[in-house]
Coordinates of C-alpha atoms and ligand atoms in Angstrom, one line a residue:
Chain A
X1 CA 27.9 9.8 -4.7
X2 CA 29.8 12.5 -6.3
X3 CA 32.7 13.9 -5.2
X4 CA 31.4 17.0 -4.0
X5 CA 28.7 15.7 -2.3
X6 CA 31.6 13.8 0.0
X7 CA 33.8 16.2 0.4
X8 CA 31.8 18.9 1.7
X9 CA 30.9 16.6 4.8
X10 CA 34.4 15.0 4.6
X11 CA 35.7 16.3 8.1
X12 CA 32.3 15.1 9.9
X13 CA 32.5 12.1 8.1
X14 CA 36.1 11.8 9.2
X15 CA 36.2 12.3 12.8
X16 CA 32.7 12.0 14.0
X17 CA 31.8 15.9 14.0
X18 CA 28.1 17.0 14.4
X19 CA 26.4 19.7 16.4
X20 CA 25.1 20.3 19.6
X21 CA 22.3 22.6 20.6
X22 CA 23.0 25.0 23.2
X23 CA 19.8 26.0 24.1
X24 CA 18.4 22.3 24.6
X25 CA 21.0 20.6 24.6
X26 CA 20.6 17.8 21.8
X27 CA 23.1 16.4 20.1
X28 CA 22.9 16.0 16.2
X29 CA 24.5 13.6 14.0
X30 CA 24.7 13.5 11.2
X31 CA 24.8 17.4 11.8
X32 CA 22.2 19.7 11.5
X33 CA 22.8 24.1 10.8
X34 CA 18.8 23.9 12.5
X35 CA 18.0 22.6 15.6
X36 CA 14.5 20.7 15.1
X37 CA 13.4 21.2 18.9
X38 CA 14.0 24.7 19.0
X39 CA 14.3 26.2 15.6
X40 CA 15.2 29.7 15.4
X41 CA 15.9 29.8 19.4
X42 CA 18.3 26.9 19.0
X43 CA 21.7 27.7 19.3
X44 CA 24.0 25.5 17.3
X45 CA 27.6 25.0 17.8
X46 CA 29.6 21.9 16.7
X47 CA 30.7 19.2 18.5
X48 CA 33.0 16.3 18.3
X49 CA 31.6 12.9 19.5
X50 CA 33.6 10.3 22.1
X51 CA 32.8 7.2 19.7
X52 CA 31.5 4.7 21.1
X53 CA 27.5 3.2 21.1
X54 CA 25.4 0.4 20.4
X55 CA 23.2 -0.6 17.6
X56 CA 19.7 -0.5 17.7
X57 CA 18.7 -2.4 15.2
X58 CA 20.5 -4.2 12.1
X59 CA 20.1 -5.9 8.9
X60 CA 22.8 -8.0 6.7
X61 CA 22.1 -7.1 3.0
X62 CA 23.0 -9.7 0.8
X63 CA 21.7 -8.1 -2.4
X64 CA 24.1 -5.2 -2.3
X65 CA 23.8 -1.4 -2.8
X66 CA 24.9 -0.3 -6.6
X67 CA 28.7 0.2 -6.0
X68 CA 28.7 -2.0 -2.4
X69 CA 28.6 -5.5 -4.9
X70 CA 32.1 -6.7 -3.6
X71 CA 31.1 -6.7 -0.1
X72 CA 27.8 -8.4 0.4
X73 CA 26.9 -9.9 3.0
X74 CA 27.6 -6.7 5.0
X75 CA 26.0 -5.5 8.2
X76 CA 24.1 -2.3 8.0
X77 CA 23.0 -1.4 11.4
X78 CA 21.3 2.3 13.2
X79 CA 23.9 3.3 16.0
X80 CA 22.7 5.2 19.3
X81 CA 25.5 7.2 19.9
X82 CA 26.1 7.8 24.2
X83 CA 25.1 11.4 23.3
X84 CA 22.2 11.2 21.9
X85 CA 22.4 10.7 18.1
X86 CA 21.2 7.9 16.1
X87 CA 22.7 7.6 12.6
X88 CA 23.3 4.6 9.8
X89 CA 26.5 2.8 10.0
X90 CA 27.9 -0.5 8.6
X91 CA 29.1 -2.9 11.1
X92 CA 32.7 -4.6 10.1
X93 CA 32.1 -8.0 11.6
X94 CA 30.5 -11.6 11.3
X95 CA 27.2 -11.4 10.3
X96 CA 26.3 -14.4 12.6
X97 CA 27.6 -12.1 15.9
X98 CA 25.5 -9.2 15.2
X99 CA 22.6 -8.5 18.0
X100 CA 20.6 -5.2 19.0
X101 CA 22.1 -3.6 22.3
X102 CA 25.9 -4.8 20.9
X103 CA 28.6 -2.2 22.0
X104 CA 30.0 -1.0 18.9
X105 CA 33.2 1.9 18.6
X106 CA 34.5 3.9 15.3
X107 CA 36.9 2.6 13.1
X108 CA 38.5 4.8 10.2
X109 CA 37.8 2.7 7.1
X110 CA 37.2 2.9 3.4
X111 CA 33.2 3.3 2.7
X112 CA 33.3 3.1 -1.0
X113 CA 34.4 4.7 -4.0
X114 CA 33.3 6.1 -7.0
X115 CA 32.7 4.6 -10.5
X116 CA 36.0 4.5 -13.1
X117 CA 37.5 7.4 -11.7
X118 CA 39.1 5.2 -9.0
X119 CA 38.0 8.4 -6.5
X120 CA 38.2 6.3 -2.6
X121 CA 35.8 7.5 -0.2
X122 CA 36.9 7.0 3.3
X123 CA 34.6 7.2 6.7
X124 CA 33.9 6.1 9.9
X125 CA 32.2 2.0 9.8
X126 CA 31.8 0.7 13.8
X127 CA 33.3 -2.9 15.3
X128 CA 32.1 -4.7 18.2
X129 CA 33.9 -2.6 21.2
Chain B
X1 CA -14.3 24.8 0.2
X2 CA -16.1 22.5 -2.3
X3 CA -17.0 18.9 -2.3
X4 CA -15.2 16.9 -4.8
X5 CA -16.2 13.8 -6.5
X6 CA -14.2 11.3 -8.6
X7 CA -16.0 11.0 -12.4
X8 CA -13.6 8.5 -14.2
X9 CA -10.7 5.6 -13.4
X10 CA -8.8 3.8 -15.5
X11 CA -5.4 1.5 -14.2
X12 CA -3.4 0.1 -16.9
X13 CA -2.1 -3.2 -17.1
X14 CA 0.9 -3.5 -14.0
X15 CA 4.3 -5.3 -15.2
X16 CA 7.1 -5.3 -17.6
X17 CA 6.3 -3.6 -20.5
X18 CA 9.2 -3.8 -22.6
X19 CA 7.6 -3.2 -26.3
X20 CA 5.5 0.2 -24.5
X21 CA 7.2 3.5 -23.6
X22 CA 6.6 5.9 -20.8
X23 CA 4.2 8.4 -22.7
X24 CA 2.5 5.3 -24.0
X25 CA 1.0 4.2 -21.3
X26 CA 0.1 7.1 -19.2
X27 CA -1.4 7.9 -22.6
X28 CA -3.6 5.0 -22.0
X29 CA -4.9 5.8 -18.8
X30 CA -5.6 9.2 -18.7
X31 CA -7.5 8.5 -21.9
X32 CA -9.4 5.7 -20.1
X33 CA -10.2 7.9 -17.4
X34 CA -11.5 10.4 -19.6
X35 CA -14.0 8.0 -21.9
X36 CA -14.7 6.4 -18.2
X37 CA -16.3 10.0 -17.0
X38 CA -17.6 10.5 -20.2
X39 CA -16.3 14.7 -20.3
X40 CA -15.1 15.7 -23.1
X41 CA -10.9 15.8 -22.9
X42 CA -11.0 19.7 -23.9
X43 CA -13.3 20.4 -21.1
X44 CA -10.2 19.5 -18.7
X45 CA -8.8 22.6 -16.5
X46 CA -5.5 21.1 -15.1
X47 CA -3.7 18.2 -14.7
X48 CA -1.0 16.7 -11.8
X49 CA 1.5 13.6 -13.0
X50 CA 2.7 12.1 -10.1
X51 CA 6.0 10.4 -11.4
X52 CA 8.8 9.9 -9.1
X53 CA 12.1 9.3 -11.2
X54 CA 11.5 10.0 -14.8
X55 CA 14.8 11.6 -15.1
X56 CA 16.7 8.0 -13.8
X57 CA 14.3 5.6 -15.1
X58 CA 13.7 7.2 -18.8
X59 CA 16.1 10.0 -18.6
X60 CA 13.4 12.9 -19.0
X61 CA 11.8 15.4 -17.2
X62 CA 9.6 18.1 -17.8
X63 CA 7.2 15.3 -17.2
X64 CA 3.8 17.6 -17.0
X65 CA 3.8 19.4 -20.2
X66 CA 5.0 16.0 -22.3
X67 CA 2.0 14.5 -21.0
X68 CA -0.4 17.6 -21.7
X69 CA 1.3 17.2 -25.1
X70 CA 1.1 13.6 -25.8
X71 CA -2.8 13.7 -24.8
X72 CA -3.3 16.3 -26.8
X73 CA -3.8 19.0 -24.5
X74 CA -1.3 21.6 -25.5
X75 CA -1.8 22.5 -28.6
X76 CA -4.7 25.6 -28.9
X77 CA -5.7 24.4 -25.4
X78 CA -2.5 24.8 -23.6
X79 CA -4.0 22.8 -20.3
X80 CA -2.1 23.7 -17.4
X81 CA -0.2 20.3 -16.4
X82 CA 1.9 20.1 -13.2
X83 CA 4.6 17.0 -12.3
X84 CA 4.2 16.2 -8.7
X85 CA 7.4 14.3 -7.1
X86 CA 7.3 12.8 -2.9
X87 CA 9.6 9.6 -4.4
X88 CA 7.1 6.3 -4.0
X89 CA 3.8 8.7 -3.0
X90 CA 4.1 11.1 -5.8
X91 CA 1.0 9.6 -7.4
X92 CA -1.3 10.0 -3.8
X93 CA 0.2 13.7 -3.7
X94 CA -1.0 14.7 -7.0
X95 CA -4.1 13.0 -6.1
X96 CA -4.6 15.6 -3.3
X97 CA -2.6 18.4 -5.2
X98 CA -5.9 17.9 -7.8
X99 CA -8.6 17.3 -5.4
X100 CA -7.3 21.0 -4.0
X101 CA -7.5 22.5 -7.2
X102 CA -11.1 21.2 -7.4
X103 CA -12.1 22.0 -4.0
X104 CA -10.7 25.3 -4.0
X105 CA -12.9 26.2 -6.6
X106 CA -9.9 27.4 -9.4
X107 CA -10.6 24.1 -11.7
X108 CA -13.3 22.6 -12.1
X109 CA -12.9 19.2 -14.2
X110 CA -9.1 17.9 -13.5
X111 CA -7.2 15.1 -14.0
X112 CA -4.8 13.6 -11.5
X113 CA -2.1 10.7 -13.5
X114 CA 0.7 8.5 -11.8
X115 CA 3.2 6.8 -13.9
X116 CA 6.5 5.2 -13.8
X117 CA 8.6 3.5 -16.1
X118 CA 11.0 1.3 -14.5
X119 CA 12.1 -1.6 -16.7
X120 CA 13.9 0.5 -19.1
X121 CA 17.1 0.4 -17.2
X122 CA 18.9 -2.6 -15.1
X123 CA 17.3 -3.5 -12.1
X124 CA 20.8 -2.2 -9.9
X125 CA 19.9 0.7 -12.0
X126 CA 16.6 0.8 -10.8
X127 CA 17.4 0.4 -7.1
X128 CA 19.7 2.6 -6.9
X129 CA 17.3 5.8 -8.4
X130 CA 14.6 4.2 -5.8
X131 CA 17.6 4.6 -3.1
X132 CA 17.5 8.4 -3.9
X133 CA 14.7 8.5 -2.1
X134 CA 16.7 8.0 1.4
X135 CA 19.7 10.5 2.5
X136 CA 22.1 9.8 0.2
X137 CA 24.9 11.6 1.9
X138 CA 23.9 9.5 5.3
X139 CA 22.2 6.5 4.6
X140 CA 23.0 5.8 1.0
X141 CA 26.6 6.2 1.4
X142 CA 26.6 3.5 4.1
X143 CA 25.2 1.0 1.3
X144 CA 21.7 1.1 2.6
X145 CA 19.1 -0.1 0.0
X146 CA 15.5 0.4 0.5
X147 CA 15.0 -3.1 1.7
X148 CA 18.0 -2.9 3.8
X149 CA 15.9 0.5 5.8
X150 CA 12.7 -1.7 5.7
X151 CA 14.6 -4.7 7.2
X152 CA 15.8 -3.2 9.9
X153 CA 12.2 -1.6 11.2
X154 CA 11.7 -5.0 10.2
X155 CA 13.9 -6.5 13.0
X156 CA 13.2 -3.7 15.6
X157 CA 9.6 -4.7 15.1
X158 CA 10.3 -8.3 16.1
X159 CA 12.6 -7.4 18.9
X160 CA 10.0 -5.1 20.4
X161 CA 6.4 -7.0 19.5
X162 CA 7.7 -10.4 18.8
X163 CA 6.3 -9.9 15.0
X164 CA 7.5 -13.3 13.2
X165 CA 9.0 -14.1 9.8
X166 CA 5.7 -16.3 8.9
X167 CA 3.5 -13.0 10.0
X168 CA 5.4 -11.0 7.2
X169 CA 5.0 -13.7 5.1
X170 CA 1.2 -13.5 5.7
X171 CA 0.8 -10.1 4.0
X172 CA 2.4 -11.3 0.4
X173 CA 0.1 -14.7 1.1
X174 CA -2.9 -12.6 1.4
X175 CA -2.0 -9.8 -1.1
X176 CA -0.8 -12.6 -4.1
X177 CA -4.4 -14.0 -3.5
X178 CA -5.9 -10.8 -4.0
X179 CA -3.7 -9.8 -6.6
X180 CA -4.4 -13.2 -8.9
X181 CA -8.3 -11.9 -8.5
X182 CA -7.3 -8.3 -10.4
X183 CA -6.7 -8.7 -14.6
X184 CA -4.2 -5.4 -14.0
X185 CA -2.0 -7.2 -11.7
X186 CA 1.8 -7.9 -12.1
X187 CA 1.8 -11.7 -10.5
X188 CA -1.3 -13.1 -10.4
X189 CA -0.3 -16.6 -8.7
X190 CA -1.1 -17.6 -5.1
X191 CA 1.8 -18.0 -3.0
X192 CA 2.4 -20.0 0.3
X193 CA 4.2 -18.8 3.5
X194 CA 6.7 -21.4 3.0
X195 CA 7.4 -20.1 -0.3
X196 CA 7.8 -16.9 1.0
X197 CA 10.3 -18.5 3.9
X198 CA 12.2 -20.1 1.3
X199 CA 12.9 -17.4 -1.1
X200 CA 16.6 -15.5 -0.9
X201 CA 17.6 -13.0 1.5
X202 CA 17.7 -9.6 0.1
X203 CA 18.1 -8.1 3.6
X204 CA 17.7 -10.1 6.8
X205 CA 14.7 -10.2 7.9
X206 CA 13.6 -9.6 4.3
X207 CA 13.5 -12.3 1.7
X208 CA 12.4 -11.3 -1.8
X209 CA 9.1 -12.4 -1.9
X210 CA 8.4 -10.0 1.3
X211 CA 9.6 -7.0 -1.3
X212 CA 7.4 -4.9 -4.0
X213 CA 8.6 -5.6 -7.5
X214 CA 9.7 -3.4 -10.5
X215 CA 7.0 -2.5 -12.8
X216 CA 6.0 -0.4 -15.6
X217 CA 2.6 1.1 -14.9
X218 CA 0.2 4.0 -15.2
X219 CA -3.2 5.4 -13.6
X220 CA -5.3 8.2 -14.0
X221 CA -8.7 9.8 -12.2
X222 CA -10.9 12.6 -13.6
X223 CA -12.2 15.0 -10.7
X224 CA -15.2 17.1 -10.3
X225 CA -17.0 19.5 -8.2
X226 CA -19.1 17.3 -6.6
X227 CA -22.3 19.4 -7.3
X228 CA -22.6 18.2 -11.1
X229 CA -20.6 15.2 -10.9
X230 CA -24.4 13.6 -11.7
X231 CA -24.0 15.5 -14.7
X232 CA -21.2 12.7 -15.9
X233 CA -21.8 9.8 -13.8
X234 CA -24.4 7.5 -11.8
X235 CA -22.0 6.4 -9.4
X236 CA -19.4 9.5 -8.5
X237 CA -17.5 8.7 -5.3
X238 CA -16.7 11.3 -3.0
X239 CA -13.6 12.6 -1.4
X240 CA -14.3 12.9 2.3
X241 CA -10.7 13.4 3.3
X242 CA -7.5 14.4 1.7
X243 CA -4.5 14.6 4.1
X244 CA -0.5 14.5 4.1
X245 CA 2.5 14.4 6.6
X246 CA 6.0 14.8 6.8
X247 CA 8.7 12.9 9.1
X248 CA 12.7 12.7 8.9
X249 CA 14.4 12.2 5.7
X250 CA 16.2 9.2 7.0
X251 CA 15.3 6.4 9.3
X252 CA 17.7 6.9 12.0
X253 CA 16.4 10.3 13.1
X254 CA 12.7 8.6 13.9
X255 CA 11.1 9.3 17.4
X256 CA 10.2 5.4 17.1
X257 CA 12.0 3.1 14.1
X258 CA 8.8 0.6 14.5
X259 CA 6.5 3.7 14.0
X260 CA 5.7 5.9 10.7
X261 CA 4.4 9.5 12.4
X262 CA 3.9 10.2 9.2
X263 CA 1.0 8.0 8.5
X264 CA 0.0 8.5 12.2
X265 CA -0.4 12.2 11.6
X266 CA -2.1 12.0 8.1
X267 CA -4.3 9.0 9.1
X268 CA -5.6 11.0 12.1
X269 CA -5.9 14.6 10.7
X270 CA -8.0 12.4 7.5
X271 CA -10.2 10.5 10.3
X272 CA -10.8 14.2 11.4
X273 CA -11.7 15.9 8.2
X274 CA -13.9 12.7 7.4
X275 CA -15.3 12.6 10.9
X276 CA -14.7 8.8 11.4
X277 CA -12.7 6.5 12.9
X278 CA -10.9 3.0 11.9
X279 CA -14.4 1.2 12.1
X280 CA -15.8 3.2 9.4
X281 CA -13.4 2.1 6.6
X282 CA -14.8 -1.1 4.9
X283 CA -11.7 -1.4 2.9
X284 CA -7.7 0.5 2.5
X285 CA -5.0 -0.3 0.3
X286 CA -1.8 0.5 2.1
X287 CA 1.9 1.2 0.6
X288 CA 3.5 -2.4 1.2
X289 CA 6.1 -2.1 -0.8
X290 CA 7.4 -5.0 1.8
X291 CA 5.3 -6.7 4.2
X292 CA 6.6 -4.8 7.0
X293 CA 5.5 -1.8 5.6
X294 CA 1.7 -3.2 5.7
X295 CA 2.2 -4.3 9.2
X296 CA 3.1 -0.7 10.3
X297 CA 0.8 0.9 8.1
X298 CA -2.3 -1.5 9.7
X299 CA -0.6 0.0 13.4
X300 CA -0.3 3.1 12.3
X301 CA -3.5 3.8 11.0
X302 CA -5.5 2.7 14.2
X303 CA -7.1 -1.2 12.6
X304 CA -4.7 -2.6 15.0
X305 CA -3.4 -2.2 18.3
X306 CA 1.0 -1.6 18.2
X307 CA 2.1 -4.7 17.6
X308 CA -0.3 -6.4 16.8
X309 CA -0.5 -6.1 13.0
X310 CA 0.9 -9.4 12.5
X311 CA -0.7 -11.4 14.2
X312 CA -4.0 -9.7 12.5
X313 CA -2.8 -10.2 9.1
X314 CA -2.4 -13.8 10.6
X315 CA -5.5 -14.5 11.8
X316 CA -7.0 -13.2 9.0
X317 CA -8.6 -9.9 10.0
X318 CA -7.0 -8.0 6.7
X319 CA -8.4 -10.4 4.3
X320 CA -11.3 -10.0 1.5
X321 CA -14.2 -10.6 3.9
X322 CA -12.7 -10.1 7.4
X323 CA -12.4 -6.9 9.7
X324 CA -11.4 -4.8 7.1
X325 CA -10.1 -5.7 3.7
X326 CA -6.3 -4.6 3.1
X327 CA -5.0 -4.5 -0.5
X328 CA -8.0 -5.9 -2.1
X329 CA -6.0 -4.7 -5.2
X330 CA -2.8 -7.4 -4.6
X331 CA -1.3 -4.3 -2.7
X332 CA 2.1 -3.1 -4.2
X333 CA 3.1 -6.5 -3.5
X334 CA 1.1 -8.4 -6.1
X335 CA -0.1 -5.8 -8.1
X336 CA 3.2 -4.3 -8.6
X337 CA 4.7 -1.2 -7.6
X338 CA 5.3 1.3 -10.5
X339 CA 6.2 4.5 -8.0
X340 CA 4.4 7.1 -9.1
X341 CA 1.8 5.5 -10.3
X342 CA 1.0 3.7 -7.5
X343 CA -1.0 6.3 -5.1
X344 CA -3.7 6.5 -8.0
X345 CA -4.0 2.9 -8.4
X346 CA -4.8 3.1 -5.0
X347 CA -7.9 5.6 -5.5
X348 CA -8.8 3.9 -8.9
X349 CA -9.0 0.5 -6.7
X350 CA -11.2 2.2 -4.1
X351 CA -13.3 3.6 -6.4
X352 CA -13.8 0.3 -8.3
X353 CA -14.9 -1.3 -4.8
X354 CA -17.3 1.1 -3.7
X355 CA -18.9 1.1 -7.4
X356 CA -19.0 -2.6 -6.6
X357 CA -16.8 -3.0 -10.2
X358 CA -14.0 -5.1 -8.3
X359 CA -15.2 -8.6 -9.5
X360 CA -14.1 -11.5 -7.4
X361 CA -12.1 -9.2 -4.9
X362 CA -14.9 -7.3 -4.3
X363 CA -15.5 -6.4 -0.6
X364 CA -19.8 -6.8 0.0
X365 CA -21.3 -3.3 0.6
X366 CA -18.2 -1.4 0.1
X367 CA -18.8 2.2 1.6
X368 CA -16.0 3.4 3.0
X369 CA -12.3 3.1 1.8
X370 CA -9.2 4.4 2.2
X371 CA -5.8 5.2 0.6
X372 CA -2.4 5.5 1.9
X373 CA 0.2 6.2 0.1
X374 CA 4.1 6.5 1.8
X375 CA 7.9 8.4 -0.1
X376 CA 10.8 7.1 1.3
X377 CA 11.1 4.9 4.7
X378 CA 7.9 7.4 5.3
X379 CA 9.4 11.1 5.1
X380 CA 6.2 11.3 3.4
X381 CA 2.5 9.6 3.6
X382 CA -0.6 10.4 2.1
X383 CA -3.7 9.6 2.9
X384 CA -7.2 9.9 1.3
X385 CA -11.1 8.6 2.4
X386 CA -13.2 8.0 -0.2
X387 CA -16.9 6.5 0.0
X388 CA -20.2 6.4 -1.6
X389 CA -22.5 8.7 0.1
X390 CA -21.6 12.4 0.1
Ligands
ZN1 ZN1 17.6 22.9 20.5

């Protein structure tokens, strides 16, 4: 990913900021500048989330993502969010304990990083709660 | 609107096709479509390329007018040629963008292309331009891959329905054995469940042989108003339905992870348009670029009940012969899976079935089929009814 494309979302990515729709009250993330339910009668405000969900379903890659080589197997799992929100996540812990329904929080952790340049791209991953 | 009948098919071979370039081969089958309508090439009004990554696979875009060019369409005739781009169903979507051309009465003969050319850069290469068809700022940056979205409807699915690992493996079973009946086919050998089974993860549930290959590959239909299509042809097949649908981008956003609405949506507003329902398609070749996929597409597109689509394939129901053939072709699965080729392979496949051309795969008294043709995790599906009678 390049480094614009990371840094725009950097503070979402950073401390779990999406949106919430005033006017329906949905929560959104990742976050959204349109609410999907209500469209131009949404009203859209951001919002920080409290952390903590479960996973709704998972997978452990083993042939890895371009860039992700180093860390396979990994856990790649969808997290509900208590809000709302559903959104892709990676899971930091043994594959073998993984299970849909587990109660996962945010950690702060490095995602990746790009190419030669060395650039480090840092993020929220989850760990069993 | 008009009716609109399909005049000319030609698939290329599916595989690696080191020694042959990209201009080559859909060259090669729009050329073959042409001589199999018998219209002359200059009488063409249009043409839609569906190709989905040119610009990653063979570094180059502009992909219309190099094809107009390269098939000699540009020079004094200056053809109007259009790329069409919905990731893995770019080749259904300029299917449809065509057959609206035609029905709309602006064109009249018009050819509809997909190609992709994928074995010209690494296979890490490869999957990660395929991966740009997923949010890369959401899910791509978390080190999903396409199988790793695919697994994990995968392992909702057998959470919720209690869909098995063997049930998956069904699909490639039955799709390799159709596949090793069509000459165009990337892997042409019967495989076994266990072989499936004991072939390495990719993503759990997901071993390799559940996953689409990469593959070089081209197709190609010539359209006409279906009023003189008798003019070119004793057999013209007609389009009864052409429909499409949007969902989310990325998985996680989904009403239902196990469920595609997009397929649901086009499936239903093309069983509208055609005035039928499941029990009037004889045969459909789905988008299994894993088995999964063909599960939900089966569930998705009313031949089986939610949940039930493995233990259909299982049984048997989705082969040559049984409630309604799926993937008479090999599927993306056998046949291979060139992206934007593959939604015209599909109609060419169809069309060879109900012109009863499909050989040993062919499915008795072909009427009805059906196409359907998904981008992404399904952020996009097309779907198209073709049949005999008009
Ligand atoms: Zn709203």
């Amino acid at each position: 990913m390049s480094v614009a494309r990371f840094w725009r979302k950097q503070i979402n990515r950073y401390n779990l900021v999406g949106t919430h729709c005033k006017t329906c009250d949905s929560y959104y993330y990742p976050p959204r500048n349109v609410c999907p339910k209500c469209r131009r009668d949404g009203e859209i405000e951001p919002h920080k989330f409290s952390g903590p969900g479960d996973i709704v379903t998972y997978t452990i890659i083993h042939t890895a993502a371009e860039g992700f080589e180093h860390q396979a197997p990994y856990v790649l799992a969808i997290v509900q969010l208590d809000e709302g929100p559903r959104f892709t996540s990676q899971i930091v812990c043994n594959p073998e304990d993984v299970h849909i329904g587990m109660k996962v929080k945010p950690v702060f952790r490095k995602l990746g990083e790009s190419g030669d340049n060395g650039m480090i791209y840092y993020g929220t991953k989850y760990v069993p709660a | 609107m008009r009716d609109v009948a399909i005049i000319g098919v030609k698939n290329t071979k599916f595989g690696e096709m080191w020694e042959r370039s990209f201009r080559d081969i859909v060259v090669e089958a729009g050329i073959g479509a042409i001589e199999d309508s018998g219209v002359s090439g200059d009488r063409l009004d249009g043409m839609y390329v569906g190709n989905m990554s040119g610009g990653q696979f063979v570094e180059q875009e502009h992909i219309g007018a190099l094809i107009a060019d390269y098939s000699g369409l540009s020079l004094d005739l200056h053809i109007p040629s259009t790329r069409v781009e919905a990731a893995c169903a770019s080749g259904g979507l300029a299917f449809r963008q065509a057959v609206m051309a035609v029905a709309s009465g602006h064109e009249d003969i018009v050819m509809a292309a997909g190609v992709e050319k994928m074995t010209d850069v690494s296979s890490t290469a490869a999957s990660s331009a395929l991966a740009a068809a997923a949010d890369r700022e959401w899910e791509g940056i978390m080190g999903a891959t396409f199988p790793g979205l695919y697994a994990m409807i995968a392992r909702m699915h057998m959470d919720k329905y209690g869909t098995t690992s063997e049930q998956m493996a069904s699909v490639a079973v039955k799709n390799h054995k159709n596949g090793s009946m069509n000459p165009i086919a990337q892997y042409k050998s019967p495989i076994t469940v266990d072989s499936v089974l004991n072939s390495i993860m990719v993503a759990d549930p997901l071993h390799i042989f559940d996953c689409s290959p990469i593959t070089d590959g081209a197709a190609a239909v010539v359209l006409a108003p279906a009023d003189i299509a008798h003019e070119y042809t004793d057999t013209p097949i007609y389009i009864k339905a052409t429909a499409q649908a949007s969902d989310t981008i990325a998985l996680h956003d989904r009403r239902d992870i196990t469920t595609l609405d997009a397929s649901v949506s086009a499936g239903k507003r093309a069983f509208e348009m055609a005035k039928m329902t499941p029990a009037d398609i004889d045969l459909v070749e789905v988008h299994d670029c894993f088995t999964i996929a063909e599960i939900c597409a089966i569930e998705d597109l009313g031949f089986a009940k939610k949940g039930e689509g493995g233990k259909m394939t299982e049984d048997g129901e989705t082969a040559i012969g049984g409630k309604v053939a799926v993937n008479t072709s090999g599927g993306l699965k056998s046949c291979g899976h060139p992206v934007g080729a593959t939604g015209i392979k599909q109609v060419v496949e169809v069309t060879q079935q109900l012109r009863g051309e499909a050989g040993g795969r062919q499915v008795d008294g072909a009427e009805v089929g059906m196409t359907h043709n998904v981008g992404g995790s399904g952020a996009t599906a097309v779907v198209h009814i073709l049949a005999r009678e008009r």
